[in-house]
Amino acid sequence: MERAREEASAGGPDTAAQPQEAGAALELLVHGVGGTTPEKMLDDPRTVRITGDDTAAVFRRADDVDAESTPDGRRGGPVPEAYVWCNLTSGNGARALWLLLLPFMVVNLAHWMRPTARGRGRTVRLYGLLVRLAGLTLTVLLVAAACEVALDLTAWQCAGTRACAERHSWLGFLSPELSDDGWWSRPGRRLALAALVPAALTGLLWYLSHRTWSAYESQQPLSRRPEPDEESGRTALGRPGFWYGRRLVARLRAAHTAAGLLTVAGAVGSAAARFDRVPGGPALLDALGRLLQAALVAGVAVVVWVVCRRGRSENRLDQELDRHVVRRLPLAAVLLLLLTLVYAGWERPGWQSAGRLPGDMTFGGIALVQGLLVIALAVAAHLLHRTRPDTRAAMHGLGGPAVAMLACALGGVMSGGVSQRVSDWLDGSGASLAGPPVLLTWQASVIPPLLVVLLVLCGELGRRTWVLSRTERAAVERGHPEEPEDTRRTRRIARTRAMATLTDRGPLVVAVTSTTTLLLGAGALVGALTTERAPAQAARHAPAFVHGAAETAQALGSWLIGLGFVLFVTWGRRAYKDASARRTIGILWDVGTFWPRAAHPFAPPCYAERAVPDLTWRMAAWTRATGGRLVISGHSQGSVLAAAAAWQLTPSVRKRVALLTYGSPLERLYGRWFPAHFGPAALSSLHHEVDCWRNLYRLTDPIGGPVRLPGACGPEVDHEPLEDPLAYGRTQRHPLPAPILGHSAYQADPAFARERERLLARLRPAVPGPRHRVSPGADIASPGADPEDEAQGESGRSSA
């Protein structure tokens, strides 16, 4: 069957022996964010799955499955099929746990936001390298936060303090006083036992990454032979290996897993090594500690080398694996961690835990490295943007560095929130514990000033929206000169149009937020390093106003960061139980996980690495087998999948495909934020490479918009803005008030059917081939194919 698929995709000699008549018309519907049911997409309660599985599948109406199509379709139009992919992102309740991976997802987006550039290959590689290093620091930050909670706050501080251990009886066997100097009460053994928590977290992240890779990224794209007229200079989305990142994900997964384990080893080993270096300490243990630290430094160097050594391989379908790195690097890190635990657990008379665990400046070092990486990334992005300026690019090409800054800020907030809440829970209302590192308190204290800036920004955006709403009222009135005036109706339409423009203010919001975060984060780092005290204590001798502001910011920041963490956990728990809340989270992942995992292997999986090959296989099989016409209709995020799938086709197949997009964010969001892949040049090439393309949008749509192709191409693709509502007042066709549809129900507009028919009329069927009565959903057969494979292909039309 695999050989048959390759022959079909390459246009082999047997591709004509297929189920449909030449010239048959197919409409492949692809839904948008949030998903829907095939019954709604096909407007029929009786649908049948003809190919696919429970995760993603293609459906048809029951009446269309066994019917032999005519060139114009069974019902005088194209035979509709629905590709349903919502379970890739918003399926079972366990997906709600992906909220914990939010910083990893955001930093992965930064990789794909680089500006368009030609002839700057080294700068492009440097940009990708800097983002991968930023992703590595986020993994270290997450594991360091787990070490702070398990090792420092719990095993070192609470178990070593009698009052705290008495409040939490489950720590009694770790307390020297309560356990009467039991075996586990030694500081090194307490740390070794507590180290199992961050080590288990690292193992869980490795398992989730490997499991989701098997379900998503192991799907092999369409393998094809290049055609003579095929151009290689179009967007990278058309490269054979773009949607198959197996090799890079495996390398990064090994490196990040090793980095997490080495972080745990460093947290445990540094405390024991510090005690052994005290004059008069055990010489043998001191020497062993130095050897382990040298091995730890070497391991860190190897991890950084693995991350820097290789980026994505997109020009070919790379099916190789760096087995030595993938297998031996994590195993070496596990071995080093075990040796460190044994070393820390060795008997050391006179060793007691007091204060904070040594190594508080770990968080300061991570914050400093992240800030330097973001600045270097901004310089690289500016150089790339300057070589090929794009006036529509978000933040003049600096969207990637800004988003990377937000990812680091999210990681810091989550780390500080967990540490602060656990510290308050362990310490209760007393002051027996030293608490989390000072830097985390400083980072929490800058949250109130950041919120003040954001509130001011929101107020300004609200003012602009109100002014625009007043302007839109006149436009609405001019658009309906013969209608009786309805002030409330006019205001509602104008307000909806004005609110829809807030999407275009996204770059301003991200720019202000990321810049403010960078400046406040730098101030927090300097304050923590210079004073080594919390903000309120550091400002104790300052003027009363400054002291009061510092106390307020510290108290309010601690409360806000704790509240944010509680809301975060509550939302995840609600999403685990509530299908509607889970669907909302699924929408976030629909937008955020379209891109492959190129910067962080622990990010939520890329659903497009399954969806794009699915669509490509279906379109190639249909057009090659039937010589028929195909319109792929994509709504919202489905239009992005449709465009990506079209780019993966060979030129000869792509010329038999028409593209109909509606409510599409192709230019409004993807073109502005991802200019290297969806910029004007890429979208113009798509317009010229498919047979025809038409785009529908509304002024009331906050997501979809025009494609804005330059020159004469623009009107060819973009339809005039659709009327919304369909009728201003009551009419014979709409006796009841027509709703404002915004981003939904594009197919209800008469323009949808009209434009679809125009696209079909432009496509010319190829020379008819032999007719065979085979299932429409069957796999393409070839001489010598396994009979079991052919039977399985015919059974692919059975219902789920």
PDB file of C-alpha atoms in Angstrom, residues 413-631:
ATOM      1  CA  VAL A 413       5.920  34.035  37.043  1.00  0.00           C
ATOM      2  CA  MET A 414       5.009  30.352  37.181  1.00  0.00           C
ATOM      3  CA  SER A 415       8.231  29.487  39.029  1.00  0.00           C
ATOM      4  CA  GLY A 416       7.803  32.329  41.497  1.00  0.00           C
ATOM      5  CA  GLY A 417       4.122  31.553  42.007  1.00  0.00           C
ATOM      6  CA  VAL A 418       4.740  27.914  42.846  1.00  0.00           C
ATOM      7  CA  SER A 419       7.638  28.735  45.181  1.00  0.00           C
ATOM      8  CA  GLN A 420       5.765  31.497  47.001  1.00  0.00           C
ATOM      9  CA  ARG A 421       2.592  29.443  47.497  1.00  0.00           C
ATOM     10  CA  VAL A 422       4.485  26.394  48.758  1.00  0.00           C
ATOM     11  CA  SER A 423       6.536  28.580  51.106  1.00  0.00           C
ATOM     12  CA  ASP A 424       3.398  30.177  52.563  1.00  0.00           C
ATOM     13  CA  TRP A 425       1.754  26.750  52.930  1.00  0.00           C
ATOM     14  CA  LEU A 426       4.734  25.226  54.702  1.00  0.00           C
ATOM     15  CA  ASP A 427       5.449  28.203  56.941  1.00  0.00           C
ATOM     16  CA  GLY A 428       1.839  28.925  57.815  1.00  0.00           C
ATOM     17  CA  SER A 429       1.400  32.207  59.660  1.00  0.00           C
ATOM     18  CA  GLY A 430       4.826  32.060  61.300  1.00  0.00           C
ATOM     19  CA  ALA A 431       8.250  33.192  60.134  1.00  0.00           C
ATOM     20  CA  SER A 432      10.278  30.065  60.809  1.00  0.00           C
ATOM     21  CA  LEU A 433      11.473  29.658  57.191  1.00  0.00           C
ATOM     22  CA  ALA A 434      13.795  31.869  55.196  1.00  0.00           C
ATOM     23  CA  GLY A 435      11.471  31.439  52.215  1.00  0.00           C
ATOM     24  CA  PRO A 436      12.223  31.364  48.489  1.00  0.00           C
ATOM     25  CA  PRO A 437      15.203  33.185  46.926  1.00  0.00           C
ATOM     26  CA  VAL A 438      15.160  36.966  47.093  1.00  0.00           C
ATOM     27  CA  LEU A 439      15.033  37.331  43.296  1.00  0.00           C
ATOM     28  CA  LEU A 440      11.654  35.569  43.130  1.00  0.00           C
ATOM     29  CA  THR A 441      10.289  38.092  45.625  1.00  0.00           C
ATOM     30  CA  TRP A 442      11.632  40.962  43.523  1.00  0.00           C
ATOM     31  CA  GLN A 443      10.096  39.458  40.377  1.00  0.00           C
ATOM     32  CA  ALA A 444       6.735  39.202  42.116  1.00  0.00           C
ATOM     33  CA  SER A 445       7.025  42.831  43.237  1.00  0.00           C
ATOM     34  CA  VAL A 446       7.268  44.149  39.669  1.00  0.00           C
ATOM     35  CA  ILE A 447       3.898  42.637  38.719  1.00  0.00           C
ATOM     36  CA  PRO A 448       1.817  45.564  40.119  1.00  0.00           C
ATOM     37  CA  PRO A 449       3.743  48.202  38.075  1.00  0.00           C
ATOM     38  CA  LEU A 450       3.357  46.015  34.986  1.00  0.00           C
ATOM     39  CA  LEU A 451      -0.385  45.783  35.563  1.00  0.00           C
ATOM     40  CA  VAL A 452      -0.603  49.567  35.912  1.00  0.00           C
ATOM     41  CA  VAL A 453       1.083  49.979  32.517  1.00  0.00           C
ATOM     42  CA  LEU A 454      -1.262  47.443  30.955  1.00  0.00           C
ATOM     43  CA  LEU A 455      -4.321  49.152  32.460  1.00  0.00           C
ATOM     44  CA  VAL A 456      -3.210  52.466  30.982  1.00  0.00           C
ATOM     45  CA  LEU A 457      -2.697  50.777  27.623  1.00  0.00           C
ATOM     46  CA  CYS A 458      -6.121  49.140  27.769  1.00  0.00           C
ATOM     47  CA  GLY A 459      -7.671  52.505  28.557  1.00  0.00           C
ATOM     48  CA  GLU A 460      -6.012  54.055  25.501  1.00  0.00           C
ATOM     49  CA  LEU A 461      -7.157  51.179  23.297  1.00  0.00           C
ATOM     50  CA  GLY A 462     -10.667  51.576  24.649  1.00  0.00           C
ATOM     51  CA  ARG A 463     -10.617  55.284  23.805  1.00  0.00           C
ATOM     52  CA  ARG A 464      -9.438  54.579  20.252  1.00  0.00           C
ATOM     53  CA  THR A 465     -12.119  51.939  19.811  1.00  0.00           C
ATOM     54  CA  TRP A 466     -14.813  54.373  20.994  1.00  0.00           C
ATOM     55  CA  VAL A 467     -13.618  57.019  18.536  1.00  0.00           C
ATOM     56  CA  LEU A 468     -13.531  54.473  15.714  1.00  0.00           C
ATOM     57  CA  SER A 469     -17.022  53.295  16.632  1.00  0.00           C
ATOM     58  CA  ARG A 470     -18.357  56.816  16.162  1.00  0.00           C
ATOM     59  CA  THR A 471     -16.658  56.981  12.760  1.00  0.00           C
ATOM     60  CA  GLU A 472     -18.110  53.628  11.730  1.00  0.00           C
ATOM     61  CA  ARG A 473     -21.642  54.819  12.445  1.00  0.00           C
ATOM     62  CA  ALA A 474     -21.451  57.176   9.492  1.00  0.00           C
ATOM     63  CA  ALA A 475     -20.102  54.364   7.306  1.00  0.00           C
ATOM     64  CA  VAL A 476     -22.969  52.071   8.292  1.00  0.00           C
ATOM     65  CA  GLU A 477     -25.516  54.768   7.519  1.00  0.00           C
ATOM     66  CA  ARG A 478     -23.927  55.415   4.110  1.00  0.00           C
ATOM     67  CA  GLY A 479     -24.082  51.706   3.350  1.00  0.00           C
ATOM     68  CA  HIS A 480     -27.867  51.588   3.812  1.00  0.00           C
ATOM     69  CA  PRO A 481     -29.180  54.886   2.446  1.00  0.00           C
ATOM     70  CA  GLU A 482     -32.644  53.551   1.594  1.00  0.00           C
ATOM     71  CA  GLU A 483     -33.228  51.772   4.910  1.00  0.00           C
ATOM     72  CA  PRO A 484     -35.243  53.355   7.733  1.00  0.00           C
ATOM     73  CA  GLU A 485     -32.846  54.698  10.338  1.00  0.00           C
ATOM     74  CA  ASP A 486     -32.396  52.484  13.413  1.00  0.00           C
ATOM     75  CA  THR A 487     -30.001  54.120  15.846  1.00  0.00           C
ATOM     76  CA  ARG A 488     -29.541  51.098  18.097  1.00  0.00           C
ATOM     77  CA  ARG A 489     -28.930  48.816  15.120  1.00  0.00           C
ATOM     78  CA  THR A 490     -26.416  51.214  13.623  1.00  0.00           C
ATOM     79  CA  ARG A 491     -24.535  51.599  16.899  1.00  0.00           C
ATOM     80  CA  ARG A 492     -24.342  47.849  17.408  1.00  0.00           C
ATOM     81  CA  ILE A 493     -22.944  47.221  13.918  1.00  0.00           C
ATOM     82  CA  ALA A 494     -20.466  50.077  14.269  1.00  0.00           C
ATOM     83  CA  ARG A 495     -19.355  48.883  17.701  1.00  0.00           C
ATOM     84  CA  THR A 496     -18.817  45.335  16.385  1.00  0.00           C
ATOM     85  CA  ARG A 497     -16.696  46.637  13.522  1.00  0.00           C
ATOM     86  CA  ALA A 498     -14.641  48.768  15.886  1.00  0.00           C
ATOM     87  CA  MET A 499     -14.114  45.899  18.310  1.00  0.00           C
ATOM     88  CA  ALA A 500     -12.960  43.684  15.437  1.00  0.00           C
ATOM     89  CA  THR A 501     -10.049  46.064  14.803  1.00  0.00           C
ATOM     90  CA  LEU A 502      -8.571  45.343  18.245  1.00  0.00           C
ATOM     91  CA  THR A 503      -6.853  42.320  16.708  1.00  0.00           C
ATOM     92  CA  ASP A 504      -4.738  44.705  14.664  1.00  0.00           C
ATOM     93  CA  ARG A 505      -3.579  46.351  17.912  1.00  0.00           C
ATOM     94  CA  GLY A 506      -1.948  43.111  19.032  1.00  0.00           C
ATOM     95  CA  PRO A 507       1.596  44.182  18.053  1.00  0.00           C
ATOM     96  CA  LEU A 508       1.258  47.324  20.188  1.00  0.00           C
ATOM     97  CA  VAL A 509       0.110  45.312  23.212  1.00  0.00           C
ATOM     98  CA  VAL A 510       2.930  42.780  22.827  1.00  0.00           C
ATOM     99  CA  ALA A 511       5.515  45.514  22.283  1.00  0.00           C
ATOM    100  CA  VAL A 512       4.515  47.465  25.386  1.00  0.00           C
ATOM    101  CA  THR A 513       4.208  44.336  27.536  1.00  0.00           C
ATOM    102  CA  SER A 514       7.516  42.800  26.484  1.00  0.00           C
ATOM    103  CA  THR A 515       9.471  46.068  26.743  1.00  0.00           C
ATOM    104  CA  THR A 516       8.040  46.852  30.180  1.00  0.00           C
ATOM    105  CA  THR A 517       8.729  43.304  31.312  1.00  0.00           C
ATOM    106  CA  LEU A 518      12.332  43.488  30.146  1.00  0.00           C
ATOM    107  CA  LEU A 519      12.972  46.783  31.938  1.00  0.00           C
ATOM    108  CA  LEU A 520      11.226  45.751  35.160  1.00  0.00           C
ATOM    109  CA  GLY A 521      12.924  42.353  35.085  1.00  0.00           C
ATOM    110  CA  ALA A 522      16.315  44.009  34.719  1.00  0.00           C
ATOM    111  CA  GLY A 523      15.501  46.287  37.644  1.00  0.00           C
ATOM    112  CA  ALA A 524      14.443  43.310  39.772  1.00  0.00           C
ATOM    113  CA  LEU A 525      17.658  41.457  38.950  1.00  0.00           C
ATOM    114  CA  VAL A 526      19.830  44.460  39.822  1.00  0.00           C
ATOM    115  CA  GLY A 527      17.898  45.048  43.042  1.00  0.00           C
ATOM    116  CA  ALA A 528      18.220  41.436  44.144  1.00  0.00           C
ATOM    117  CA  LEU A 529      21.945  41.241  43.341  1.00  0.00           C
ATOM    118  CA  THR A 530      22.920  44.548  44.962  1.00  0.00           C
ATOM    119  CA  THR A 531      20.811  44.392  48.124  1.00  0.00           C
ATOM    120  CA  GLU A 532      20.353  40.623  48.666  1.00  0.00           C
ATOM    121  CA  ARG A 533      17.157  41.578  50.492  1.00  0.00           C
ATOM    122  CA  ALA A 534      13.486  41.706  49.685  1.00  0.00           C
ATOM    123  CA  PRO A 535      12.224  45.049  48.307  1.00  0.00           C
ATOM    124  CA  ALA A 536      10.575  46.118  51.566  1.00  0.00           C
ATOM    125  CA  GLN A 537      13.726  45.446  53.568  1.00  0.00           C
ATOM    126  CA  ALA A 538      15.983  47.010  50.949  1.00  0.00           C
ATOM    127  CA  ALA A 539      13.929  50.236  51.044  1.00  0.00           C
ATOM    128  CA  ARG A 540      13.730  50.377  54.842  1.00  0.00           C
ATOM    129  CA  HIS A 541      15.981  53.427  55.086  1.00  0.00           C
ATOM    130  CA  ALA A 542      14.568  55.135  51.994  1.00  0.00           C
ATOM    131  CA  PRO A 543      12.021  57.998  52.125  1.00  0.00           C
ATOM    132  CA  ALA A 544       8.620  57.073  53.486  1.00  0.00           C
ATOM    133  CA  PHE A 545       6.954  57.202  50.074  1.00  0.00           C
ATOM    134  CA  VAL A 546       9.515  54.837  48.529  1.00  0.00           C
ATOM    135  CA  HIS A 547       9.378  52.495  51.501  1.00  0.00           C
ATOM    136  CA  GLY A 548       5.587  52.399  51.414  1.00  0.00           C
ATOM    137  CA  ALA A 549       5.546  51.788  47.666  1.00  0.00           C
ATOM    138  CA  ALA A 550       8.059  48.935  48.049  1.00  0.00           C
ATOM    139  CA  GLU A 551       6.024  47.329  50.829  1.00  0.00           C
ATOM    140  CA  THR A 552       2.816  47.668  48.825  1.00  0.00           C
ATOM    141  CA  ALA A 553       4.385  46.253  45.661  1.00  0.00           C
ATOM    142  CA  GLN A 554       5.896  43.320  47.553  1.00  0.00           C
ATOM    143  CA  ALA A 555       2.688  42.435  49.394  1.00  0.00           C
ATOM    144  CA  LEU A 556       0.443  42.963  46.381  1.00  0.00           C
ATOM    145  CA  GLY A 557       2.846  41.149  44.064  1.00  0.00           C
ATOM    146  CA  SER A 558       3.020  38.138  46.361  1.00  0.00           C
ATOM    147  CA  TRP A 559      -0.767  38.055  46.551  1.00  0.00           C
ATOM    148  CA  LEU A 560      -1.192  38.460  42.786  1.00  0.00           C
ATOM    149  CA  ILE A 561       1.345  35.821  41.888  1.00  0.00           C
ATOM    150  CA  GLY A 562      -0.273  33.412  44.310  1.00  0.00           C
ATOM    151  CA  LEU A 563      -3.719  34.234  43.000  1.00  0.00           C
ATOM    152  CA  GLY A 564      -2.523  33.760  39.448  1.00  0.00           C
ATOM    153  CA  PHE A 565      -1.091  30.361  40.283  1.00  0.00           C
ATOM    154  CA  VAL A 566      -4.312  29.295  42.020  1.00  0.00           C
ATOM    155  CA  LEU A 567      -6.425  30.470  39.076  1.00  0.00           C
ATOM    156  CA  PHE A 568      -4.083  28.671  36.701  1.00  0.00           C
ATOM    157  CA  VAL A 569      -4.438  25.379  38.546  1.00  0.00           C
ATOM    158  CA  THR A 570      -8.191  25.887  38.972  1.00  0.00           C
ATOM    159  CA  TRP A 571      -8.653  26.554  35.281  1.00  0.00           C
ATOM    160  CA  GLY A 572      -6.679  23.441  34.396  1.00  0.00           C
ATOM    161  CA  ARG A 573      -8.719  21.342  36.815  1.00  0.00           C
ATOM    162  CA  ARG A 574     -11.986  22.755  35.464  1.00  0.00           C
ATOM    163  CA  ALA A 575     -10.878  22.077  31.918  1.00  0.00           C
ATOM    164  CA  TYR A 576     -10.087  18.498  32.875  1.00  0.00           C
ATOM    165  CA  LYS A 577     -13.697  17.962  33.973  1.00  0.00           C
ATOM    166  CA  ASP A 578     -15.657  20.440  31.844  1.00  0.00           C
ATOM    167  CA  ALA A 579     -15.876  19.794  28.099  1.00  0.00           C
ATOM    168  CA  SER A 580     -16.756  23.418  27.276  1.00  0.00           C
ATOM    169  CA  ALA A 581     -13.758  24.778  29.184  1.00  0.00           C
ATOM    170  CA  ARG A 582     -11.577  22.123  27.586  1.00  0.00           C
ATOM    171  CA  ARG A 583     -12.798  23.273  24.178  1.00  0.00           C
ATOM    172  CA  THR A 584     -11.793  26.840  25.027  1.00  0.00           C
ATOM    173  CA  ILE A 585      -8.288  25.694  25.914  1.00  0.00           C
ATOM    174  CA  GLY A 586      -8.283  23.680  22.710  1.00  0.00           C
ATOM    175  CA  ILE A 587      -8.815  26.912  20.781  1.00  0.00           C
ATOM    176  CA  LEU A 588      -5.650  28.334  22.343  1.00  0.00           C
ATOM    177  CA  TRP A 589      -3.699  25.318  21.195  1.00  0.00           C
ATOM    178  CA  ASP A 590      -5.272  25.499  17.706  1.00  0.00           C
ATOM    179  CA  VAL A 591      -3.500  28.814  17.253  1.00  0.00           C
ATOM    180  CA  GLY A 592      -0.358  28.216  19.298  1.00  0.00           C
ATOM    181  CA  THR A 593       0.578  24.692  18.211  1.00  0.00           C
ATOM    182  CA  PHE A 594       0.232  25.024  14.459  1.00  0.00           C
ATOM    183  CA  TRP A 595       4.011  25.223  14.157  1.00  0.00           C
ATOM    184  CA  PRO A 596       6.395  22.244  14.577  1.00  0.00           C
ATOM    185  CA  ARG A 597       8.493  21.943  17.707  1.00  0.00           C
ATOM    186  CA  ALA A 598      11.690  23.635  16.536  1.00  0.00           C
ATOM    187  CA  ALA A 599      12.865  25.397  19.709  1.00  0.00           C
ATOM    188  CA  HIS A 600      11.496  23.313  22.584  1.00  0.00           C
ATOM    189  CA  PRO A 601      10.755  19.568  22.573  1.00  0.00           C
ATOM    190  CA  PHE A 602       8.463  19.757  25.612  1.00  0.00           C
ATOM    191  CA  ALA A 603       6.059  22.200  23.968  1.00  0.00           C
ATOM    192  CA  PRO A 604       2.568  20.885  23.152  1.00  0.00           C
ATOM    193  CA  PRO A 605       2.713  18.817  19.957  1.00  0.00           C
ATOM    194  CA  CYS A 606       2.235  20.255  16.492  1.00  0.00           C
ATOM    195  CA  TYR A 607      -1.125  19.093  15.153  1.00  0.00           C
ATOM    196  CA  ALA A 608      -0.264  20.352  11.656  1.00  0.00           C
ATOM    197  CA  GLU A 609       2.353  17.604  11.325  1.00  0.00           C
ATOM    198  CA  ARG A 610      -0.620  15.258  11.226  1.00  0.00           C
ATOM    199  CA  ALA A 611      -3.239  17.488   9.578  1.00  0.00           C
ATOM    200  CA  VAL A 612      -1.156  18.819   6.668  1.00  0.00           C
ATOM    201  CA  PRO A 613      -0.055  15.348   5.475  1.00  0.00           C
ATOM    202  CA  ASP A 614      -3.671  14.166   5.805  1.00  0.00           C
ATOM    203  CA  LEU A 615      -4.926  16.943   3.553  1.00  0.00           C
ATOM    204  CA  THR A 616      -2.036  16.581   1.130  1.00  0.00           C
ATOM    205  CA  TRP A 617      -2.627  12.847   0.742  1.00  0.00           C
ATOM    206  CA  ARG A 618      -6.326  13.361   0.138  1.00  0.00           C
ATOM    207  CA  MET A 619      -5.907  16.119  -2.448  1.00  0.00           C
ATOM    208  CA  ALA A 620      -3.106  14.335  -4.319  1.00  0.00           C
ATOM    209  CA  ALA A 621      -5.005  11.046  -4.385  1.00  0.00           C
ATOM    210  CA  TRP A 622      -8.195  12.656  -5.701  1.00  0.00           C
ATOM    211  CA  THR A 623      -6.682  14.823  -8.410  1.00  0.00           C
ATOM    212  CA  ARG A 624      -4.239  12.173  -9.639  1.00  0.00           C
ATOM    213  CA  ALA A 625      -6.817   9.405  -9.594  1.00  0.00           C
ATOM    214  CA  THR A 626      -9.758  11.154 -11.216  1.00  0.00           C
ATOM    215  CA  GLY A 627      -8.388  14.066 -13.157  1.00  0.00           C
ATOM    216  CA  GLY A 628     -11.216  15.864 -11.427  1.00  0.00           C
ATOM    217  CA  ARG A 629     -11.704  19.264  -9.927  1.00  0.00           C
ATOM    218  CA  LEU A 630     -11.105  20.044  -6.274  1.00  0.00           C
ATOM    219  CA  VAL A 631     -11.971  23.050  -4.160  1.00  0.00           C
TER     220      VAL A 631
END
